[in-house]
PDB file of C-alpha atoms and ligand atoms in Angstrom:
ATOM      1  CA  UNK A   1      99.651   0.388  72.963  1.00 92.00           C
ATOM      2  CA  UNK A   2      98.909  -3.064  71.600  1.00 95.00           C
ATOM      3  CA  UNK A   3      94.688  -3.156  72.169  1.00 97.00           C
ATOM      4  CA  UNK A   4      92.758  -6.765  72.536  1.00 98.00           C
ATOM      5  CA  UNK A   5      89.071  -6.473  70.648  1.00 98.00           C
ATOM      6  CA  UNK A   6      86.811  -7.747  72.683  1.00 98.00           C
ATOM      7  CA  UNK A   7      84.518  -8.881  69.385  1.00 97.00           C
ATOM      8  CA  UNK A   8      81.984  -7.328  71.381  1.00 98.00           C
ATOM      9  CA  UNK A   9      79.924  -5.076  68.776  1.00 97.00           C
ATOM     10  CA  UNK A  10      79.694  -1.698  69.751  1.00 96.00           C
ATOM     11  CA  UNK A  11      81.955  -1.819  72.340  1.00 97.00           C
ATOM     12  CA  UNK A  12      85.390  -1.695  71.589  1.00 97.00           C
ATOM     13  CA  UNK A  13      84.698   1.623  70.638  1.00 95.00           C
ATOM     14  CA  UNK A  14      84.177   2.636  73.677  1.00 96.00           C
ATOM     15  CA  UNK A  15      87.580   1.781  74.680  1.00 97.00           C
ATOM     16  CA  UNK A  16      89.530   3.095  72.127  1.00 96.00           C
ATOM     17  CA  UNK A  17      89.376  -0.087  69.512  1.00 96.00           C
ATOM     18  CA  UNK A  18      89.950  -2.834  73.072  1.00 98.00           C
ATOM     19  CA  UNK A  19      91.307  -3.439  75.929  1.00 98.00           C
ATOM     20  CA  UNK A  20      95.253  -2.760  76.457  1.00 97.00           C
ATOM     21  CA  UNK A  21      96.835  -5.631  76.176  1.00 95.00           C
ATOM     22  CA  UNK A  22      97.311  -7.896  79.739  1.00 93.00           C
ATOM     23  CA  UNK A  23      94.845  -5.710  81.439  1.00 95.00           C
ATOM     24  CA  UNK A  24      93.044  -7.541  84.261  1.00 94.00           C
ATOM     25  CA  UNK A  25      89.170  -6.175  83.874  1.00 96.00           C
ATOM     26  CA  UNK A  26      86.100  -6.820  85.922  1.00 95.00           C
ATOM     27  CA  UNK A  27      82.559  -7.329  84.822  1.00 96.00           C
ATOM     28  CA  UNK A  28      80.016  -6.459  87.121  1.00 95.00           C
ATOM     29  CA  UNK A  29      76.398  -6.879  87.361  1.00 95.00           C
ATOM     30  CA  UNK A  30      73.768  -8.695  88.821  1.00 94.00           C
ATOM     31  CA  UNK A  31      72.145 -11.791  88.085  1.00 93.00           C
ATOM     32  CA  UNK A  32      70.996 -12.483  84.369  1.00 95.00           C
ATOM     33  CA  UNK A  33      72.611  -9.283  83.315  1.00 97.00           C
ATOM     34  CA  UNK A  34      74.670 -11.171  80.703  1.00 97.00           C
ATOM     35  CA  UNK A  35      78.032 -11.311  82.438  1.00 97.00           C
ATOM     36  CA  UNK A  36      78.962 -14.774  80.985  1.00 96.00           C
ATOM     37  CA  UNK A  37      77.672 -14.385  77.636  1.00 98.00           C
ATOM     38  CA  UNK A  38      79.869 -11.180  77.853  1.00 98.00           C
ATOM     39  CA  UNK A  39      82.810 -13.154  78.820  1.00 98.00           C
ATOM     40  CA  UNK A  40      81.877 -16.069  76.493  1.00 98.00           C
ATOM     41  CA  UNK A  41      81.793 -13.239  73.689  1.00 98.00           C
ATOM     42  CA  UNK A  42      85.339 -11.786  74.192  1.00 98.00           C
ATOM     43  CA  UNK A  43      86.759 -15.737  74.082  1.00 98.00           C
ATOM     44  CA  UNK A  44      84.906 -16.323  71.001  1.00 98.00           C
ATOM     45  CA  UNK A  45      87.045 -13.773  69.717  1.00 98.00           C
ATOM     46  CA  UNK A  46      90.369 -15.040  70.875  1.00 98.00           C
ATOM     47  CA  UNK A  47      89.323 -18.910  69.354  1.00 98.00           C
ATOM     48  CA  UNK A  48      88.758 -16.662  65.914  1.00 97.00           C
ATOM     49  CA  UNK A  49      92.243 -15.535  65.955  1.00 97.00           C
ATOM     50  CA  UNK A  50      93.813 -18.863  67.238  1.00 97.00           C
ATOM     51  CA  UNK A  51      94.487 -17.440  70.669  1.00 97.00           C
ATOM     52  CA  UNK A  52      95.212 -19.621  73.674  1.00 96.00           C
ATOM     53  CA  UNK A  53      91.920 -19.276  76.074  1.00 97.00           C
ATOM     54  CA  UNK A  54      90.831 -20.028  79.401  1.00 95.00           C
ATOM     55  CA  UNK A  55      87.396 -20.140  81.052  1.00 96.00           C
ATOM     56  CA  UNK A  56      88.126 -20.468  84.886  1.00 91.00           C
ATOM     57  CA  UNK A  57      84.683 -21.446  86.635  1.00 88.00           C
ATOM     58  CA  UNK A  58      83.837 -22.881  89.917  1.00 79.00           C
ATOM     59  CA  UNK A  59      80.325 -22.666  90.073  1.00 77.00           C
ATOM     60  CA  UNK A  60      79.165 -23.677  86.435  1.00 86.00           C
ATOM     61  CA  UNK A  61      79.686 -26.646  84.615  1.00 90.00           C
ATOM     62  CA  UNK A  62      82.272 -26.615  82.109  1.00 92.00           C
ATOM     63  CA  UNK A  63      79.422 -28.613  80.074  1.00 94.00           C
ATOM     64  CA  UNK A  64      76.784 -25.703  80.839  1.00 95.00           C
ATOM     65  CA  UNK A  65      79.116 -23.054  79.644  1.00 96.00           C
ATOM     66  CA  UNK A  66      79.359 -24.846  76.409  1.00 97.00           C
ATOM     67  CA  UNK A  67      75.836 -25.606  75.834  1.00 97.00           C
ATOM     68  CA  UNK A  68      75.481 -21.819  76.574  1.00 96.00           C
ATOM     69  CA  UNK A  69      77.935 -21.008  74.352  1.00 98.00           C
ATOM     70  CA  UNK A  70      76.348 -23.556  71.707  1.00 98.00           C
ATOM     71  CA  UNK A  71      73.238 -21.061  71.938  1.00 97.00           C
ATOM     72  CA  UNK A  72      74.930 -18.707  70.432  1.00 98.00           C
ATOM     73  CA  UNK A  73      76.851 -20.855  67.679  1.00 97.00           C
ATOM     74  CA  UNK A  74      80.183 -20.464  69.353  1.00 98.00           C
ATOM     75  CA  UNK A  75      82.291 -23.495  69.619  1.00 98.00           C
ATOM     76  CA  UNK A  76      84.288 -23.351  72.997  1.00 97.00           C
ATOM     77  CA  UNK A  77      85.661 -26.610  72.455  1.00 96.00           C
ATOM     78  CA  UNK A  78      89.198 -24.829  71.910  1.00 96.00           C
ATOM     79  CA  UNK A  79      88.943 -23.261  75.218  1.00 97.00           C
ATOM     80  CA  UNK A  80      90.575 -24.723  78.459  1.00 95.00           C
ATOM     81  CA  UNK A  81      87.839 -25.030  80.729  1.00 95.00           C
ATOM     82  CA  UNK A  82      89.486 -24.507  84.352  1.00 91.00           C
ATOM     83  CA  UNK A  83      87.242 -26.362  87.414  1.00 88.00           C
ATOM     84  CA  UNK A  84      89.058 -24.201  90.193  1.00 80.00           C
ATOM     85  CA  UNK A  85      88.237 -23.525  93.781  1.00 75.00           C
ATOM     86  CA  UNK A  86      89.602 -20.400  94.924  1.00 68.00           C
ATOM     87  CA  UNK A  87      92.906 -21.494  96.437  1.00 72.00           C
ATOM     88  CA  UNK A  88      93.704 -23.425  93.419  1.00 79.00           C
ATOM     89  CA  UNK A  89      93.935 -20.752  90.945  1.00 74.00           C
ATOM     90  CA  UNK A  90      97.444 -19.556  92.234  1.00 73.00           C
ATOM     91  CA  UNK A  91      99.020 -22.494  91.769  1.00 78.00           C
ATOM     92  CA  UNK A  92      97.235 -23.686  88.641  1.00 78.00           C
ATOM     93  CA  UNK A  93      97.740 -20.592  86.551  1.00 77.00           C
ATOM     94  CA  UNK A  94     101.947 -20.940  87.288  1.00 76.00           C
ATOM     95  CA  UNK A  95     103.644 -21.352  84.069  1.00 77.00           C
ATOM     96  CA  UNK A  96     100.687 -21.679  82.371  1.00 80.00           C
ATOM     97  CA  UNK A  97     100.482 -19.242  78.552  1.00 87.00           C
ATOM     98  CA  UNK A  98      97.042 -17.891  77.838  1.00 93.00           C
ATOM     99  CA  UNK A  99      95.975 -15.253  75.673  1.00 95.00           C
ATOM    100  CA  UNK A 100      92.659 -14.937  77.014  1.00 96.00           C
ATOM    101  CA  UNK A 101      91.115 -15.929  80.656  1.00 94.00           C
ATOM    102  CA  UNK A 102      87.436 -15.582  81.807  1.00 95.00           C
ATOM    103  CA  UNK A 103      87.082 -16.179  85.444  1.00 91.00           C
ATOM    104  CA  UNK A 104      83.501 -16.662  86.467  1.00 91.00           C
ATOM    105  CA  UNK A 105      83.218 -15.520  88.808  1.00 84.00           C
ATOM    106  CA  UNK A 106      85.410 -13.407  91.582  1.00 80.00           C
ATOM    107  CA  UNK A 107      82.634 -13.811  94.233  1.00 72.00           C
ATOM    108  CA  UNK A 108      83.545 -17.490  94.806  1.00 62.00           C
ATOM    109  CA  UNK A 109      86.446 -15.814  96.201  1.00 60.00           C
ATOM    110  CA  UNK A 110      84.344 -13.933  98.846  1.00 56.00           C
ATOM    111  CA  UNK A 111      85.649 -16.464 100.514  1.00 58.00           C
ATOM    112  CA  UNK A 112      89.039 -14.993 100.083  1.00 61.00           C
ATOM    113  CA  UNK A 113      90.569 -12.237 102.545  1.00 66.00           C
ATOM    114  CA  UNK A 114      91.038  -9.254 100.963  1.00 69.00           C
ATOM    115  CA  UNK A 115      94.788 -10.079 101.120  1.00 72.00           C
ATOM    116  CA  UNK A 116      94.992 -13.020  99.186  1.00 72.00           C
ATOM    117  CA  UNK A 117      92.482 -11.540  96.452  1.00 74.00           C
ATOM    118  CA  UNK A 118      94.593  -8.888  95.968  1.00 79.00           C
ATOM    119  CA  UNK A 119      97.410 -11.011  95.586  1.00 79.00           C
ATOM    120  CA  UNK A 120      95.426 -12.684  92.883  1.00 77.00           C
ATOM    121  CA  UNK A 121      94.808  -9.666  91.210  1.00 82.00           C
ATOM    122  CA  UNK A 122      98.812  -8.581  90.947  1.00 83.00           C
ATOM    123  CA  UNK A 123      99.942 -12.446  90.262  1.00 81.00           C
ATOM    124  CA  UNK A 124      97.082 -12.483  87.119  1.00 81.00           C
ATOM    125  CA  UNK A 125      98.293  -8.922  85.766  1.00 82.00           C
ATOM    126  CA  UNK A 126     102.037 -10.447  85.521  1.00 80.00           C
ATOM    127  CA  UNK A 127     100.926 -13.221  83.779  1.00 82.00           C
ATOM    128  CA  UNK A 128     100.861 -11.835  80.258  1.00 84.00           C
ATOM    129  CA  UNK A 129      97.116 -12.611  79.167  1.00 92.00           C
ATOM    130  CA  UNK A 130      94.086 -10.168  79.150  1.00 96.00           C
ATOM    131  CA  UNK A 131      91.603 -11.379  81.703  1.00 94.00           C
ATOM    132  CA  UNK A 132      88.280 -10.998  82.635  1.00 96.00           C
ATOM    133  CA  UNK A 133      86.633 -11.394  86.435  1.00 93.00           C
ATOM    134  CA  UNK A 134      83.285 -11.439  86.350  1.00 93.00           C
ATOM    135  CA  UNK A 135      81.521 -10.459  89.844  1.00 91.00           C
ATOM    136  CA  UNK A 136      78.074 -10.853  90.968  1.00 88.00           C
ATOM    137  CA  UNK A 137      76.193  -7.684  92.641  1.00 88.00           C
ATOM    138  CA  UNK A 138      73.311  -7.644  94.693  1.00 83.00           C
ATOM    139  CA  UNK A 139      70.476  -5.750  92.474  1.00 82.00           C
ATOM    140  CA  UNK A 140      70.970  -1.911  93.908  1.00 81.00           C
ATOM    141  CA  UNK A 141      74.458  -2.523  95.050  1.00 84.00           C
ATOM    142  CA  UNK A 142      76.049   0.668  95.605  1.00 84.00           C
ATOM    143  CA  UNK A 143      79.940  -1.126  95.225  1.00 85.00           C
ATOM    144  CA  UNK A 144      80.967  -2.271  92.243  1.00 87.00           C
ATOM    145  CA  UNK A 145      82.274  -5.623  93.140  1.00 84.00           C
ATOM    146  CA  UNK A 146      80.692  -7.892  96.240  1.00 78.00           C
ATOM    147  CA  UNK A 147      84.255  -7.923  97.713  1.00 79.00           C
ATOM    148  CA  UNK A 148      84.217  -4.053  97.488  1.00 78.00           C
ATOM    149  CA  UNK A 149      87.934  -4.071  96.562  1.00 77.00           C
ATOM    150  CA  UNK A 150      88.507  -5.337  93.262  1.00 82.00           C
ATOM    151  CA  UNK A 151      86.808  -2.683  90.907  1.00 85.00           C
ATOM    152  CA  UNK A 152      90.186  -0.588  92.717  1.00 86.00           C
ATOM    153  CA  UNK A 153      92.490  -3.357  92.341  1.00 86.00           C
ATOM    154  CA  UNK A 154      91.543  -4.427  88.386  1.00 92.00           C
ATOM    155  CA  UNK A 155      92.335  -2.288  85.297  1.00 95.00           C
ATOM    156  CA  UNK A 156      89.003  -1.580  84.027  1.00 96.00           C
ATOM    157  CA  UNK A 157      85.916  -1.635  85.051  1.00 97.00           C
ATOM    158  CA  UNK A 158      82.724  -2.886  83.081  1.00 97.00           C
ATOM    159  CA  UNK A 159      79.170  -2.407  84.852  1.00 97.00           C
ATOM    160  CA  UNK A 160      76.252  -4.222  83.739  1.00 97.00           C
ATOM    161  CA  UNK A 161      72.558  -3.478  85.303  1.00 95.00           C
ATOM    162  CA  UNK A 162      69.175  -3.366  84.055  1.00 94.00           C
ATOM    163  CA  UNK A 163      67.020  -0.430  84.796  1.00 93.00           C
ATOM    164  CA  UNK A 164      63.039  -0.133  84.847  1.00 90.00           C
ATOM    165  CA  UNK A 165      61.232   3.188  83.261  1.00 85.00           C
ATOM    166  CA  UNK A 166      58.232   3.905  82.255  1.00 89.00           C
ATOM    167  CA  UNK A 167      57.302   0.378  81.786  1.00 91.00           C
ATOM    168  CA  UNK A 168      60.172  -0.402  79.828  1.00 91.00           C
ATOM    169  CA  UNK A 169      63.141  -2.625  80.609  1.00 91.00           C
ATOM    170  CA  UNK A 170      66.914  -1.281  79.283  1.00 93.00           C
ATOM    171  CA  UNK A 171      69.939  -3.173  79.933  1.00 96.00           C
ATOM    172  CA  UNK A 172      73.057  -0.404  80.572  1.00 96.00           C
ATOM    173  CA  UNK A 173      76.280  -0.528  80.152  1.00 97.00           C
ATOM    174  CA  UNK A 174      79.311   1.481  81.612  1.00 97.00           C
ATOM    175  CA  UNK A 175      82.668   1.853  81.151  1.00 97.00           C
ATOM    176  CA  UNK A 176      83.489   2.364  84.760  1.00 97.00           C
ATOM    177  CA  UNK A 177      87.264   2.866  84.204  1.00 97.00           C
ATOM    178  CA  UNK A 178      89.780   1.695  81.664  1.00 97.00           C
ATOM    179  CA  UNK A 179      93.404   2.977  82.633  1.00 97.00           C
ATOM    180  CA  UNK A 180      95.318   4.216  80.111  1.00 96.00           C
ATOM    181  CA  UNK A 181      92.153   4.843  77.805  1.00 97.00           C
ATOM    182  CA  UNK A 182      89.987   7.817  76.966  1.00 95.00           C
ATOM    183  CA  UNK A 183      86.234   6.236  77.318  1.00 94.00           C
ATOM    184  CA  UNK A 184      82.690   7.008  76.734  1.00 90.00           C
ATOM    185  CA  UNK A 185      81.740   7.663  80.021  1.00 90.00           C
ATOM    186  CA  UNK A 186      78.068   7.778  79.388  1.00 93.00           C
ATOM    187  CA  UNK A 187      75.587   3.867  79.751  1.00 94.00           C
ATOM    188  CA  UNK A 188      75.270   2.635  76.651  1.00 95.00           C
ATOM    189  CA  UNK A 189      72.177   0.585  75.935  1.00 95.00           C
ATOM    190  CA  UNK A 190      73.388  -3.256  75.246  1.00 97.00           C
ATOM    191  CA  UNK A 191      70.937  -5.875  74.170  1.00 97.00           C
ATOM    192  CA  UNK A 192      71.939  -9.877  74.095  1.00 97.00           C
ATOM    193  CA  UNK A 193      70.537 -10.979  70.673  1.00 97.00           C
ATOM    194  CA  UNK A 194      71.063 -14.913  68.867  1.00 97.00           C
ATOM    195  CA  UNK A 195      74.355 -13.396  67.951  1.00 96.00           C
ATOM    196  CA  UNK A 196      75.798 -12.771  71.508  1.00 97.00           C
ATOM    197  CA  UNK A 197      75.902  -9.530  73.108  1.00 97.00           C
ATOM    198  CA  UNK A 198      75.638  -6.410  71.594  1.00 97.00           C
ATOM    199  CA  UNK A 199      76.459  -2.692  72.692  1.00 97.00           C
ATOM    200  CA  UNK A 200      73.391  -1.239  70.602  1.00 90.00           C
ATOM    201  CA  UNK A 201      73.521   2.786  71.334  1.00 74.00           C
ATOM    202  CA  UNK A 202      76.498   5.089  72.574  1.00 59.00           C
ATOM    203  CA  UNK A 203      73.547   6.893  74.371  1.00 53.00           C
ATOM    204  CA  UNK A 204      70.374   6.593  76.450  1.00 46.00           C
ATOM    205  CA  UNK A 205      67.683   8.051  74.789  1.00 44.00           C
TER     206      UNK A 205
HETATM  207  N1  ATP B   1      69.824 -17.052  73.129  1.00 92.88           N
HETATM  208  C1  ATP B   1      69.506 -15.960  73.830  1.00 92.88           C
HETATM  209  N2  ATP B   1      68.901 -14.908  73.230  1.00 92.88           N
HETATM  210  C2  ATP B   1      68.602 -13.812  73.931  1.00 92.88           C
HETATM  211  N3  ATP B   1      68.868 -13.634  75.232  1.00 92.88           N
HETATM  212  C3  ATP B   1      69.451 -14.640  75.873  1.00 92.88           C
HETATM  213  C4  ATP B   1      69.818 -15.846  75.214  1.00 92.88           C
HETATM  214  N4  ATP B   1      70.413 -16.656  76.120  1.00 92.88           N
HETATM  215  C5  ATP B   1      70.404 -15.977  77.277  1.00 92.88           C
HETATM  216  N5  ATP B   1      69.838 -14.783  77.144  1.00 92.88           N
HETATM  217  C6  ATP B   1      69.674 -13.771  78.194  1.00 92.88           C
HETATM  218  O1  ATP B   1      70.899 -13.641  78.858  1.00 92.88           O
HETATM  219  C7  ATP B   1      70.704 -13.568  80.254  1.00 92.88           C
HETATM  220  C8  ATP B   1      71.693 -14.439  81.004  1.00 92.88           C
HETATM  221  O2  ATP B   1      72.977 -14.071  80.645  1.00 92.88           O
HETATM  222  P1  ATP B   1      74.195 -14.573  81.523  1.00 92.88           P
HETATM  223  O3  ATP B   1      74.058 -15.994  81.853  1.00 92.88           O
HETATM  224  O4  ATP B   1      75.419 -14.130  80.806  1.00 92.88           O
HETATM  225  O5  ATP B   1      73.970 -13.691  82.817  1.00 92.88           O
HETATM  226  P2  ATP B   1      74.904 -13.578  84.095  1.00 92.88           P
HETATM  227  O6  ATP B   1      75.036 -12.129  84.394  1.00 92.88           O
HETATM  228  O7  ATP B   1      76.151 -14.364  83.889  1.00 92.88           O
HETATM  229  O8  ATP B   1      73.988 -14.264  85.207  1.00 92.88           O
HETATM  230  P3  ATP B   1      74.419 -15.002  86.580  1.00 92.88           P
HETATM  231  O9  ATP B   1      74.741 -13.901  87.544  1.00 92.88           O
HETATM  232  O10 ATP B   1      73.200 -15.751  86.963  1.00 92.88           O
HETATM  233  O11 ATP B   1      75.583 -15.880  86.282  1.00 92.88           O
HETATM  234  C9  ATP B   1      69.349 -14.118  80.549  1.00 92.88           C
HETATM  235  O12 ATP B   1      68.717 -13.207  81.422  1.00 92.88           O
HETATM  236  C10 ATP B   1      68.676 -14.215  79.228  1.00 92.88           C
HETATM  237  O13 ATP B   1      67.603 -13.329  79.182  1.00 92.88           O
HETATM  238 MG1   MG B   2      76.936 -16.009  84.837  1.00 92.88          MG
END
């Protein structure tokens, strides 16, 4: 199975060296977890090996995202930034060839019936590009998703949360679900550094 590195460090070995090619995979987590810089991370990575990539965003702008990016010395200027509201993507992605898409994020499609987002879902999987959704969660969200649908309609399933102890702050990591792919099924400590994001530990201590 042909595997797409995330560029992620640490992670891809979580997922058996990337995600399987054209696999649709949500991030989850709430706010500040690092969900963009995630997705920003795993584009960076498609620009490096002259991929075609496309950030999708509807509540950013495009002009943020790259400053953001900027932070972190990527150059997105080679990505197709994508100002989209919900019932746009359809008809925008048709015909369209990327190698890489980053839609941040699914919950501006809360306004979607579960229906039509799960018609976005199939139509994204048959387009031939490996995609990321990014979703927002409320802090102690028991779902996985704010629509509470997607994490069973996607591929894969990344969740992001950050978790108090003992007067220390760790940012977690799990591999949720990755079909077709034997994964770590532990959290995984993950830190976001100058350098982008960073899967630091394959265990919590
Ligand atoms: N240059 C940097 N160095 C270290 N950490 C950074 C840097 N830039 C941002 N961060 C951290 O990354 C976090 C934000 O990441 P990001 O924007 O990807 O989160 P998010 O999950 O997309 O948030 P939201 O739900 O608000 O969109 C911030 O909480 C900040 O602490
Ligand atoms: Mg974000």
């Amino acid at each position: 199975m042909e595997r797409v590195k995330s560029g992620v460090p640490g992670f891809d070995d979580l997922i058996q060296g990337g995600f399987p090619k054209n696999f649709v995979v949500l991030v989850s987590g709430s706010p500040g977890t690092g969900k963009t810089i995630f997705g920003l991370h795993f584009l960076n990575e498609g620009l490096k090996n002259g991929e075609k990539c496309a950030y999708i965003t509807y509540s950013q702008a495009p002009k943020d995202i790259m400053d953001q990016a900027a932070e972190f010395g990527w150059d997105m200027t080679g990505v197709k930034f994508l100002e989209l509201k919900p019932e746009e993507f359809e008809e925008a992605l048709t015909g369209k060839q990327f190698d890489r898409i980053v839609l941040d994020s699914l919950s501006s499609i809360a306004v979607m019936t579960r229906n039509s987002l799960g018609r976005f879902i199939m139509k994204t999987k048959g387009m031939g590009c490996t995609t990321i959704l990014v979703s927002e969660l409320a802090k102690e969200s028991v779902w996985l998703s704010r629509d509470t649908i997607s994490e069973f309609l996607t591929d894969g399933v990344i969740h992001l949360k950050s978790v108090e102890a003992a007067g220390e702050v760790k940012n977690l990591l799990k591999v949720e679900k990755m079909r077709s792919t034997g994964i770590e099924r532990k959290s995984n400590i993950y830190n976001i550094t100058s350098k982008g994001f960073e899967v630091k530990t394959y265990k919590v201590r």
